[in-house]
Amino acid sequence: METSTSPVTAAHFVPQDLPTHLQHYIGGSFVDSVGGETFEVLDPVSNQPYCTAAAGRQADVDAAVAAAKEAFDNGPWPHMLPRQRARVLNRIADAVEAQEDRLAEMETFDTGLPISQSRGQAQRAAENFRFFADLIVAQHDNAFKVPGSQLNYVNRKPIGVAGLITPWNTPFMLESWKLAPAIASGCTVVLKPAEFTPLSASLWAGIFEEAGLPAGVFNLVNGFGESAGDALVKHPDVPLISFTGESTTGQVIYANCAAHLKGMSMELGGKSPAIVFADADFDAAIDSTLFGVFSLNGERCTAGSRILVQREIYDRFCEVYAARAKTITVGDPHDPETQVGALVHPEHYEKVMGYVEIGKSEARLLAGGGRPETLPAGQENGSYVAPTVFADVAADARIFQEEIFGPVVAITPFDTDEEALELANNTRYGLAAYVWTSDLQRAHTFAQNVEAGMVWLNSHNVRDLRSPFGGVKASGLGQEGGYRSIDFYTDQQAVHITLGDVHTPKFGRDDAAATDY
Ligand code: NAD
């Protein structure tokens, strides 16, 4: 891989030895596209290209799938003992952790996420590998005995080549969510990372090689969704697709998987409500709802981007919330003080700014509403958006209904529990919900009725890796997390044996005794 050594400049931090060209990784080798196509990758604070990446097409996906299929059909990985695979997974976790600083710098450089929030992603990614290493060693399957007549047991088998398609928000960590259970299960994989942010995915090959993962188990094809992603989804030798991204993309992929009846796991978009009742711990709710939508630049699938506030505290909540939002530090993603960095790409910036303008015609603007007043010196072209707060947002407003995926929040008042529930459920999405109240009964009743795959009561976004992750309605299909991920990447074959004599109806015999059963 070609690299450049770029110094830290006054205007813009550039990681040392930054690659200038990113290749595919197929069958244990770095390669360019068969047809030589490339695309440019921008950094979000200058919006200038900093490197090129190989642009995968059908031929590249064919090569990657062939390598993965060869490793699955004829390689050692699917047949290794769980303990042997777990040793490799634990070495992967160690190697990921050893990249902590490098990864944080690369991720921040490529995505615009504040460095303080990029740190820790390596640890979380490493935890995914350790977790699934433990899980496969402890894995046990059902066996059922019908006394004296039958024994039945589950023979769990990895399914084959898994196609993993990932988005650009926290890319490395989200890739680890899929890579760890897929590889742990004994599958081989082809990863297609997001085209906006291919940089950190380039670390995986070295990490896997160092850990001793056999060649061909992991393959990576860079490129666009409509070409590389599409070819992977439609490939007949890829029986499984695990996808994280927008709901509309999920619908296209769902349709394309139908031709081959592929297994699918879909983690899609969200417009998650945070419901603040008058009896909530006010300060804790303010802190959490600010963090919930403005952390990760608002580019977070589980962002609490609709805040529903009970009328008694509504005015005070709006006032305090907006005042705090105005003091959020927006700036250079590499500055450890920065709380909101630059949005990932000019296309995404345009989309978010479009919603900010729509919001001004739909609701009352309390904070933000455009670019920040001051921008980091030398980064005037960066994709910066001031944390933006709209109040009195009606349920039919576009900024209430549509996923913005940026630092923009919609606040709406409610009077009763019933109204809060109706508002909370009034979107096509159903990923997460956050409930703030000191009434235990209300919290649990609300949690059980809200249409969301995940609910946090008086808290936010901390998930034990054993618990399910996923959404309902337009936010997803199937759930990952813990043994559910292993279930997705494996077939559970049922094996039955009869103990004693087999009683079979004797078709075609004219002997009268044949009907005596
Ligand atoms: P996206 O749907 O535009 O792209 C996601 C991936 O799909 C990319 O790798 C892209 O190249 C690929 N792709 C696009 N079209 C394709 C096609 N026709 N066939 C195959 N692959 C295709 O999403 P994005 O903008 O990268 O990510 C943001 C979205 O992801 C948001 O909606 C966010 O909520 C969602 N997200 C969901 C979760 C979750 O766990 N539910 C987590 C993170 C992000």
Coordinates of C-alpha atoms and ligand atoms in Angstrom, one line a residue:
M1 CA 0.0 0.0 0.0
E2 CA 1.4 3.4 -1.0
T3 CA 1.8 5.9 1.9
S4 CA 2.8 9.4 2.4
T5 CA 4.3 11.0 5.4
S6 CA 2.5 14.2 6.0
P7 CA 3.3 16.6 8.9
V8 CA 0.9 18.2 11.3
T9 CA 0.0 21.5 9.7
A10 CA -1.4 24.5 11.5
A11 CA -4.7 24.1 9.6
H12 CA -5.2 20.4 9.5
F13 CA -3.9 17.4 11.3
V14 CA -2.8 14.6 8.9
P15 CA -2.0 11.2 10.4
Q16 CA 1.5 10.0 9.7
D17 CA 2.0 7.5 6.9
L18 CA -1.4 8.2 5.5
P19 CA -2.1 5.8 2.6
T20 CA -2.4 7.6 -0.8
H21 CA -4.1 4.7 -2.4
L22 CA -6.3 2.0 -1.0
Q23 CA -6.6 -1.4 -2.6
H24 CA -8.9 -4.4 -2.4
Y25 CA -7.7 -7.3 -0.3
I26 CA -8.5 -10.6 -1.9
G27 CA -7.3 -14.1 -1.1
G28 CA -4.5 -12.7 1.2
S29 CA -3.2 -10.1 -1.3
F30 CA -3.7 -6.4 -1.9
V31 CA -4.9 -5.9 -5.4
D32 CA -6.2 -3.1 -7.6
S33 CA -9.5 -3.4 -9.6
V34 CA -9.4 -5.7 -12.5
G35 CA -10.4 -2.8 -14.8
G36 CA -8.1 -0.3 -12.9
E37 CA -11.0 2.0 -11.8
T38 CA -10.4 4.2 -8.8
F39 CA -12.4 6.8 -6.9
E40 CA -11.3 9.8 -4.8
V41 CA -11.7 9.9 -1.0
L42 CA -12.2 13.3 0.7
D43 CA -11.4 14.4 4.2
P44 CA -14.3 16.3 5.8
V45 CA -12.4 19.4 7.1
S46 CA -10.9 20.4 3.7
N47 CA -13.3 18.5 1.5
Q48 CA -10.2 17.8 -0.7
P49 CA -9.2 14.4 -2.0
Y50 CA -6.5 12.9 0.1
C51 CA -6.3 9.5 -1.5
T52 CA -7.7 7.2 -4.2
A53 CA -9.3 3.8 -3.6
A54 CA -9.8 0.9 -6.0
A55 CA -13.4 1.0 -7.2
G56 CA -14.7 -2.5 -7.2
R57 CA -17.0 -3.9 -9.9
Q58 CA -18.4 -7.2 -10.8
A59 CA -15.1 -8.8 -11.7
D60 CA -13.5 -7.7 -8.4
V61 CA -16.5 -9.0 -6.4
D62 CA -16.3 -12.3 -8.4
A63 CA -12.6 -12.7 -7.4
A64 CA -13.3 -11.9 -3.8
V65 CA -16.2 -14.3 -3.6
A66 CA -14.2 -17.0 -5.3
A67 CA -11.4 -16.6 -2.7
A68 CA -13.9 -16.7 0.1
K69 CA -15.6 -19.7 -1.3
E70 CA -12.3 -21.5 -1.8
A71 CA -11.4 -20.8 1.8
F72 CA -14.8 -22.0 3.0
D73 CA -15.0 -25.2 0.8
N74 CA -11.3 -26.2 1.1
G75 CA -9.7 -24.2 3.8
P76 CA -9.3 -25.1 7.5
W77 CA -11.3 -22.3 9.0
P78 CA -14.9 -23.7 9.0
H79 CA -13.7 -27.0 10.5
M80 CA -11.4 -25.8 13.2
L81 CA -12.3 -26.5 16.8
P82 CA -14.1 -23.5 18.4
R83 CA -11.1 -23.1 20.8
Q84 CA -8.7 -22.9 17.9
R85 CA -10.8 -20.2 16.2
A86 CA -11.2 -18.4 19.6
R87 CA -7.4 -18.2 19.9
V88 CA -7.2 -16.4 16.6
L89 CA -10.2 -14.1 17.5
N90 CA -8.4 -13.2 20.8
R91 CA -5.2 -12.4 18.9
I92 CA -7.3 -10.2 16.5
A93 CA -8.7 -8.4 19.6
D94 CA -5.2 -7.8 20.9
A95 CA -4.1 -6.5 17.5
V96 CA -7.1 -4.2 17.2
E97 CA -6.4 -2.7 20.7
A98 CA -2.8 -2.2 19.8
Q99 CA -4.0 0.1 16.9
E100 CA -6.1 2.3 19.3
D101 CA -4.2 5.5 18.7
R102 CA -3.7 4.9 15.0
L103 CA -7.3 3.9 14.5
A104 CA -8.6 7.0 16.4
E105 CA -6.5 9.3 14.2
M106 CA -7.5 7.6 11.0
E107 CA -11.2 7.5 11.9
T108 CA -11.3 11.1 12.9
F109 CA -9.4 12.2 9.8
D110 CA -11.7 10.2 7.4
T111 CA -15.1 10.8 9.1
G112 CA -14.8 14.1 10.9
L113 CA -15.8 12.6 14.2
P114 CA -14.3 14.3 17.3
I115 CA -11.1 12.6 18.4
S116 CA -12.4 12.2 21.9
Q117 CA -15.3 10.1 20.5
S118 CA -13.1 8.1 18.1
R119 CA -11.0 7.0 21.0
G120 CA -12.5 3.9 22.6
Q121 CA -13.8 2.6 19.3
A122 CA -10.8 0.2 19.0
Q123 CA -11.6 -1.2 22.5
R124 CA -15.3 -1.7 21.6
A125 CA -14.3 -3.4 18.3
A126 CA -11.8 -5.6 20.2
E127 CA -14.5 -6.5 22.7
N128 CA -16.6 -7.8 19.9
F129 CA -13.9 -10.3 18.9
R130 CA -13.3 -11.3 22.6
F131 CA -17.0 -11.7 23.2
F132 CA -17.6 -14.0 20.2
A133 CA -14.4 -16.0 21.0
D134 CA -16.0 -16.7 24.4
L135 CA -19.4 -17.4 22.9
I136 CA -18.3 -20.0 20.4
V137 CA -16.2 -21.9 23.0
A138 CA -19.2 -21.9 25.4
Q139 CA -21.7 -22.6 22.6
H140 CA -24.0 -25.6 23.2
D141 CA -26.9 -26.8 21.1
N142 CA -30.0 -28.6 21.9
A143 CA -30.4 -32.4 22.1
F144 CA -33.8 -33.9 22.7
K145 CA -34.6 -37.5 23.8
V146 CA -37.9 -39.2 23.4
P147 CA -37.4 -42.0 25.9
G148 CA -37.0 -45.4 24.2
S149 CA -37.9 -44.2 20.8
Q150 CA -35.9 -41.2 19.4
L151 CA -32.9 -39.0 19.8
N152 CA -32.7 -35.6 18.1
Y153 CA -29.8 -33.1 18.1
V154 CA -28.8 -29.9 16.5
N155 CA -25.8 -30.0 14.2
R156 CA -24.8 -26.3 13.8
K157 CA -22.9 -25.4 10.6
P158 CA -21.5 -22.2 9.3
I159 CA -23.5 -21.2 6.2
G160 CA -20.8 -20.1 3.8
V161 CA -19.6 -16.8 2.3
A162 CA -21.2 -13.9 4.1
G163 CA -21.4 -10.5 2.3
L164 CA -21.0 -7.7 4.8
I165 CA -22.0 -4.2 3.7
T166 CA -21.4 -1.3 6.1
P167 CA -22.1 2.5 6.5
W168 CA -19.7 5.4 7.1
N169 CA -20.6 6.3 10.6
T170 CA -18.1 4.8 13.1
P171 CA -17.1 2.5 10.2
F172 CA -14.4 0.4 11.9
M173 CA -16.5 -0.4 14.9
L174 CA -19.6 -1.2 12.8
E175 CA -17.5 -3.5 10.6
S176 CA -16.3 -5.4 13.7
W177 CA -20.0 -6.0 14.6
K178 CA -20.3 -8.1 11.5
L179 CA -16.8 -9.5 11.1
A180 CA -16.5 -10.9 14.6
P181 CA -19.6 -13.1 14.6
A182 CA -19.3 -14.1 11.0
I183 CA -15.7 -15.2 11.3
A184 CA -16.3 -16.7 14.8
S185 CA -19.1 -18.9 13.3
G186 CA -16.7 -20.3 10.7
C187 CA -18.0 -18.4 7.7
T188 CA -15.7 -16.6 5.3
V189 CA -16.5 -13.0 4.3
V190 CA -16.4 -10.3 1.7
L191 CA -16.6 -6.9 3.3
K192 CA -17.8 -3.9 1.3
P193 CA -17.1 -0.8 3.4
A194 CA -18.8 2.6 2.8
E195 CA -17.3 4.6 -0.1
F196 CA -17.2 7.8 2.0
T197 CA -14.9 6.3 4.6
P198 CA -12.7 3.4 3.4
L199 CA -9.6 4.4 5.3
S200 CA -9.9 2.5 8.6
A201 CA -11.1 -0.7 6.9
S202 CA -7.6 -0.8 5.3
L203 CA -6.3 -1.8 8.8
W204 CA -8.2 -5.1 8.9
A205 CA -6.0 -7.0 6.5
G206 CA -2.8 -6.4 8.6
I207 CA -4.6 -7.2 11.8
F208 CA -6.0 -10.5 10.5
E209 CA -2.7 -11.6 9.0
E210 CA -0.9 -10.8 12.2
A211 CA -3.4 -12.8 14.2
G212 CA -3.1 -15.9 11.9
L213 CA -6.4 -15.9 10.1
P214 CA -6.0 -18.1 7.1
A215 CA -5.9 -16.3 3.7
G216 CA -9.2 -16.1 2.0
V217 CA -11.3 -16.0 5.1
F218 CA -11.4 -12.2 5.0
N219 CA -11.7 -10.3 1.8
L220 CA -12.4 -6.7 1.2
V221 CA -13.7 -4.9 -1.9
N222 CA -13.8 -1.1 -1.9
G223 CA -16.3 0.8 -4.1
F224 CA -19.7 2.2 -4.5
G225 CA -23.0 0.6 -3.4
E226 CA -24.5 0.6 -6.8
S227 CA -21.6 -1.4 -8.3
A228 CA -19.5 -3.3 -5.7
G229 CA -22.3 -3.6 -3.2
D230 CA -24.9 -4.6 -5.8
A231 CA -22.6 -7.2 -7.3
L232 CA -22.0 -8.7 -3.8
V233 CA -25.8 -8.8 -3.0
K234 CA -26.6 -10.5 -6.3
H235 CA -23.7 -13.0 -6.3
P236 CA -25.1 -16.5 -6.3
D237 CA -22.2 -17.9 -4.2
V238 CA -23.0 -15.5 -1.3
P239 CA -25.9 -17.0 0.7
L240 CA -26.0 -14.3 3.4
I241 CA -26.1 -10.5 3.4
S242 CA -25.6 -8.5 6.6
F243 CA -26.3 -4.9 5.8
T244 CA -26.3 -1.7 7.9
G245 CA -27.3 1.5 6.3
E246 CA -30.3 3.5 5.2
S247 CA -33.8 2.1 5.1
T248 CA -34.3 2.9 1.4
T249 CA -31.0 1.1 0.6
G250 CA -32.2 -1.8 2.7
Q251 CA -35.4 -2.0 0.6
V252 CA -33.4 -2.3 -2.6
I253 CA -31.1 -5.0 -1.1
Y254 CA -34.1 -6.9 0.2
A255 CA -35.6 -7.0 -3.3
N256 CA -32.3 -8.1 -4.8
C257 CA -31.8 -10.9 -2.2
A258 CA -35.2 -12.3 -3.1
A259 CA -33.9 -13.8 -6.4
H260 CA -31.6 -16.2 -4.4
L261 CA -33.7 -16.3 -1.2
K262 CA -30.7 -15.1 0.7
G263 CA -30.5 -14.8 4.5
M264 CA -30.6 -11.2 5.5
S265 CA -29.9 -9.1 8.5
M266 CA -30.7 -5.5 8.2
E267 CA -29.8 -2.7 10.6
L268 CA -31.4 0.4 9.1
G269 CA -32.3 4.0 9.9
G270 CA -33.9 5.7 12.9
K271 CA -35.8 8.7 14.2
S272 CA -35.7 7.7 17.8
P273 CA -37.8 9.5 20.4
A274 CA -36.5 10.7 23.8
I275 CA -39.5 11.1 26.1
V276 CA -39.0 13.4 29.1
F277 CA -41.8 13.4 31.6
A278 CA -42.3 16.2 34.1
D279 CA -41.2 13.9 37.0
A280 CA -37.8 13.1 35.4
D281 CA -34.5 14.1 36.8
F282 CA -34.4 17.3 34.8
D283 CA -30.6 17.9 34.7
A284 CA -29.9 14.2 33.9
A285 CA -32.4 14.3 31.1
I286 CA -30.9 17.5 29.6
D287 CA -27.4 16.1 29.7
S288 CA -28.5 12.8 28.1
T289 CA -30.7 14.3 25.4
L290 CA -28.0 16.7 24.4
F291 CA -25.4 13.9 24.2
G292 CA -28.0 11.6 22.6
V293 CA -28.3 13.7 19.4
F294 CA -25.1 15.7 19.2
S295 CA -22.5 13.0 20.0
L296 CA -20.9 11.5 16.9
N297 CA -22.0 14.7 15.1
G298 CA -25.5 13.4 15.2
E299 CA -24.5 10.8 12.6
R300 CA -25.7 8.0 14.9
C301 CA -28.4 5.5 14.0
T302 CA -29.8 5.5 17.5
A303 CA -29.7 9.3 17.9
G304 CA -32.5 10.6 20.1
S305 CA -33.4 13.1 17.3
R306 CA -37.0 13.7 18.5
I307 CA -37.4 15.0 22.1
L308 CA -41.0 14.8 23.5
V309 CA -41.3 16.9 26.6
Q310 CA -44.3 17.0 29.0
R311 CA -46.0 20.4 28.9
E312 CA -45.3 21.3 32.6
I313 CA -41.6 21.5 32.0
Y314 CA -41.6 22.2 28.2
D315 CA -40.7 25.9 28.3
R316 CA -38.0 25.5 30.8
F317 CA -36.6 22.4 29.0
C318 CA -36.5 24.3 25.7
E319 CA -34.8 27.3 27.2
V320 CA -32.1 25.3 29.1
Y321 CA -31.6 22.9 26.1
A322 CA -31.1 25.6 23.6
A323 CA -28.8 27.6 25.8
R324 CA -26.6 24.5 26.3
A325 CA -26.7 23.6 22.6
K326 CA -25.4 27.1 21.8
T327 CA -22.3 26.4 23.9
I328 CA -21.4 23.1 22.4
T329 CA -17.8 23.3 21.0
V330 CA -17.9 22.8 17.3
G331 CA -14.5 22.6 15.7
D332 CA -11.5 20.7 14.4
P333 CA -12.2 17.0 14.9
H334 CA -8.6 16.5 16.0
D335 CA -8.9 18.9 18.9
P336 CA -9.6 17.0 22.1
E337 CA -11.9 19.8 23.2
T338 CA -14.2 19.5 20.2
Q339 CA -17.7 18.1 20.9
V340 CA -19.1 18.3 17.4
G341 CA -16.7 17.9 14.4
A342 CA -17.3 18.1 10.6
L343 CA -19.9 16.1 8.8
V344 CA -18.6 13.2 6.8
H345 CA -18.9 14.4 3.2
P346 CA -20.2 17.4 1.2
E347 CA -23.2 15.4 -0.1
H348 CA -24.3 14.5 3.4
Y349 CA -23.6 18.1 4.5
E350 CA -26.0 19.4 1.7
K351 CA -28.7 16.9 2.9
V352 CA -28.4 18.0 6.5
M353 CA -28.4 21.7 5.6
G354 CA -31.4 21.1 3.4
Y355 CA -33.3 19.8 6.4
V356 CA -32.2 22.8 8.5
E357 CA -33.8 25.1 5.9
I358 CA -37.0 22.9 5.8
G359 CA -37.1 23.1 9.6
K360 CA -37.0 26.9 9.6
S361 CA -40.3 26.8 7.7
E362 CA -41.8 24.1 9.8
A363 CA -40.9 25.0 13.4
R364 CA -39.4 27.5 15.8
L365 CA -35.6 27.7 15.6
L366 CA -34.0 27.9 19.0
A367 CA -30.3 27.3 18.3
G368 CA -28.0 26.9 15.3
G369 CA -29.7 26.9 11.9
G370 CA -26.6 27.0 9.7
R371 CA -22.8 27.0 9.8
P372 CA -21.2 27.8 13.1
E373 CA -20.3 31.5 13.6
T374 CA -16.6 30.7 13.9
L375 CA -14.8 28.0 12.0
P376 CA -11.4 26.6 12.7
A377 CA -8.7 28.6 10.9
G378 CA -7.8 27.2 7.5
Q379 CA -10.9 24.8 7.6
E380 CA -13.4 27.3 6.2
N381 CA -14.5 24.7 3.5
G382 CA -15.1 22.0 6.1
S383 CA -18.6 20.4 6.4
Y384 CA -19.4 22.2 9.7
V385 CA -23.0 22.5 11.0
A386 CA -23.9 24.3 14.2
P387 CA -26.0 22.2 16.7
T388 CA -29.5 23.1 15.6
V389 CA -32.6 23.0 17.9
F390 CA -36.2 23.3 16.6
A391 CA -39.1 23.5 19.0
D392 CA -42.9 23.2 18.6
V393 CA -42.3 20.6 15.9
A394 CA -45.6 19.2 14.6
A395 CA -45.9 15.4 14.2
D396 CA -46.4 15.8 10.4
A397 CA -43.4 18.0 9.9
R398 CA -40.6 16.5 7.7
I399 CA -38.1 17.2 10.4
F400 CA -40.2 15.1 12.8
Q401 CA -40.7 12.2 10.3
E402 CA -37.5 11.9 8.3
E403 CA -34.0 10.8 9.4
I404 CA -31.6 13.8 9.2
F405 CA -28.5 12.0 10.5
G406 CA -26.8 15.2 11.6
P407 CA -26.7 17.6 14.6
V408 CA -30.4 18.6 14.4
V409 CA -33.1 17.9 16.9
A410 CA -36.9 18.4 17.0
I411 CA -38.6 19.1 20.3
T412 CA -42.4 18.6 20.7
P413 CA -44.6 19.1 23.7
F414 CA -47.2 16.5 25.0
D415 CA -49.7 16.4 27.8
T416 CA -50.6 12.8 28.7
D417 CA -48.8 9.4 28.6
E418 CA -51.2 8.4 25.8
E419 CA -50.2 11.4 23.7
A420 CA -46.5 10.8 24.3
L421 CA -46.9 7.2 23.2
E422 CA -48.8 8.2 20.1
L423 CA -46.2 10.8 19.2
A424 CA -43.3 8.4 19.9
N425 CA -44.8 5.7 17.6
N426 CA -45.8 8.2 14.9
T427 CA -42.9 7.6 12.4
R428 CA -42.0 4.7 10.0
Y429 CA -38.9 4.0 12.1
G430 CA -38.6 2.0 15.3
L431 CA -34.9 1.7 16.3
A432 CA -34.5 3.1 19.8
A433 CA -36.4 5.0 22.5
Y434 CA -35.3 6.8 25.6
V435 CA -37.7 7.4 28.5
W436 CA -37.0 9.8 31.3
T437 CA -39.3 9.6 34.4
S438 CA -38.9 8.8 38.1
D439 CA -42.1 6.6 38.0
L440 CA -41.0 3.0 37.6
Q441 CA -44.4 1.8 36.5
R442 CA -44.8 4.4 33.9
A443 CA -41.3 3.7 32.6
H444 CA -41.9 0.0 32.1
T445 CA -45.4 0.5 30.8
F446 CA -44.1 2.9 28.2
A447 CA -41.2 0.7 27.3
Q448 CA -43.5 -2.2 26.6
N449 CA -45.8 -0.2 24.4
V450 CA -43.3 1.9 22.4
E451 CA -42.5 0.6 18.9
A452 CA -38.7 0.4 19.2
G453 CA -36.2 -2.4 19.1
M454 CA -34.3 -1.0 22.0
V455 CA -35.4 1.1 25.0
W456 CA -33.2 2.9 27.5
L457 CA -34.9 4.0 30.7
N458 CA -33.2 7.0 32.4
S459 CA -30.1 6.3 30.4
H460 CA -28.7 6.0 26.9
N461 CA -26.9 3.8 24.5
V462 CA -24.8 1.5 26.7
R463 CA -25.4 -2.0 25.6
D464 CA -24.2 -5.3 27.0
L465 CA -23.0 -7.4 24.1
R466 CA -25.3 -10.2 25.0
S467 CA -28.4 -8.2 24.5
P468 CA -30.2 -7.9 21.1
F469 CA -29.5 -5.1 18.8
G470 CA -31.9 -4.1 16.1
G471 CA -35.0 -2.2 15.1
V472 CA -38.6 -2.8 14.2
K473 CA -40.7 -1.3 11.4
A474 CA -38.5 0.5 8.8
S475 CA -35.5 0.3 11.2
G476 CA -34.5 -3.2 10.6
L477 CA -35.1 -6.8 10.0
G478 CA -33.8 -9.5 12.4
Q479 CA -31.7 -8.9 15.4
E480 CA -28.0 -9.1 16.0
G481 CA -26.2 -9.4 19.3
G482 CA -25.0 -12.3 21.4
Y483 CA -26.1 -15.8 20.2
R484 CA -28.5 -14.2 17.7
S485 CA -25.6 -13.2 15.6
I486 CA -24.2 -16.8 15.7
D487 CA -27.7 -18.0 14.7
F488 CA -27.6 -15.7 11.7
Y489 CA -24.3 -17.0 10.4
T490 CA -25.0 -20.7 11.0
D491 CA -27.6 -23.3 10.0
Q492 CA -29.1 -25.4 12.7
Q493 CA -29.5 -28.8 11.1
A494 CA -31.8 -31.2 13.0
V495 CA -30.5 -34.8 13.1
H496 CA -33.0 -37.4 14.2
I497 CA -32.3 -41.1 14.9
T498 CA -34.9 -43.7 16.0
L499 CA -33.9 -45.9 18.9
G500 CA -35.1 -49.5 18.5
D501 CA -37.2 -50.6 15.6
V502 CA -38.3 -48.2 12.9
H503 CA -42.0 -48.3 12.4
T504 CA -42.7 -47.7 8.8
P505 CA -46.1 -48.0 7.0
K506 CA -45.6 -50.7 4.5
F507 CA -46.8 -49.1 1.3
G508 CA -47.6 -51.5 -1.6
R509 CA -47.8 -54.8 0.4
D510 CA -51.0 -56.8 0.1
D511 CA -50.2 -58.6 3.4
A512 CA -53.1 -57.6 5.8
A513 CA -50.6 -57.4 8.7
A514 CA -49.0 -54.5 6.9
T515 CA -51.8 -52.2 8.1
D516 CA -51.4 -53.2 11.7
Y517 CA -49.6 -50.2 13.1
Ligands
NAD1 P1 -26.3 3.8 2.8 O1 -27.5 3.0 2.8 O2 -26.2 4.9 1.8 O3 -25.0 2.9 2.5 C1 -24.6 1.8 3.4 C2 -23.8 0.9 2.6 O4 -24.6 0.3 1.5 C3 -22.6 1.5 1.9 O5 -21.5 0.6 1.9 C4 -23.1 1.6 0.4 O6 -22.0 1.6 -0.5 C5 -23.9 0.4 0.3 N1 -24.9 0.4 -0.8 C6 -25.6 1.5 -1.2 N2 -26.5 1.1 -2.2 C7 -26.3 -0.2 -2.4 C8 -26.9 -1.2 -3.2 N3 -27.9 -0.9 -4.1 N4 -26.6 -2.5 -3.1 C9 -25.6 -2.9 -2.1 N5 -25.0 -2.0 -1.3 C10 -25.4 -0.7 -1.4 O7 -26.1 4.3 4.3 P2 -25.0 5.4 4.8 O8 -25.4 6.7 4.4 O9 -23.7 4.8 4.5 O10 -25.2 5.2 6.4 C11 -26.2 6.0 7.1 C12 -27.4 5.1 7.4 O11 -27.1 4.0 8.1 C13 -28.4 5.9 8.3 O12 -29.7 5.6 7.8 C14 -28.2 5.2 9.6 O13 -29.3 5.3 10.5 C15 -27.9 3.8 9.2 N6 -27.3 3.1 10.3 C16 -28.0 2.1 11.0 C17 -27.4 1.4 12.1 C18 -28.2 0.4 12.8 O14 -27.5 -0.4 13.5 N7 -29.5 0.3 12.7 C19 -26.1 1.7 12.4 C20 -25.4 2.7 11.7 C21 -26.0 3.4 10.7

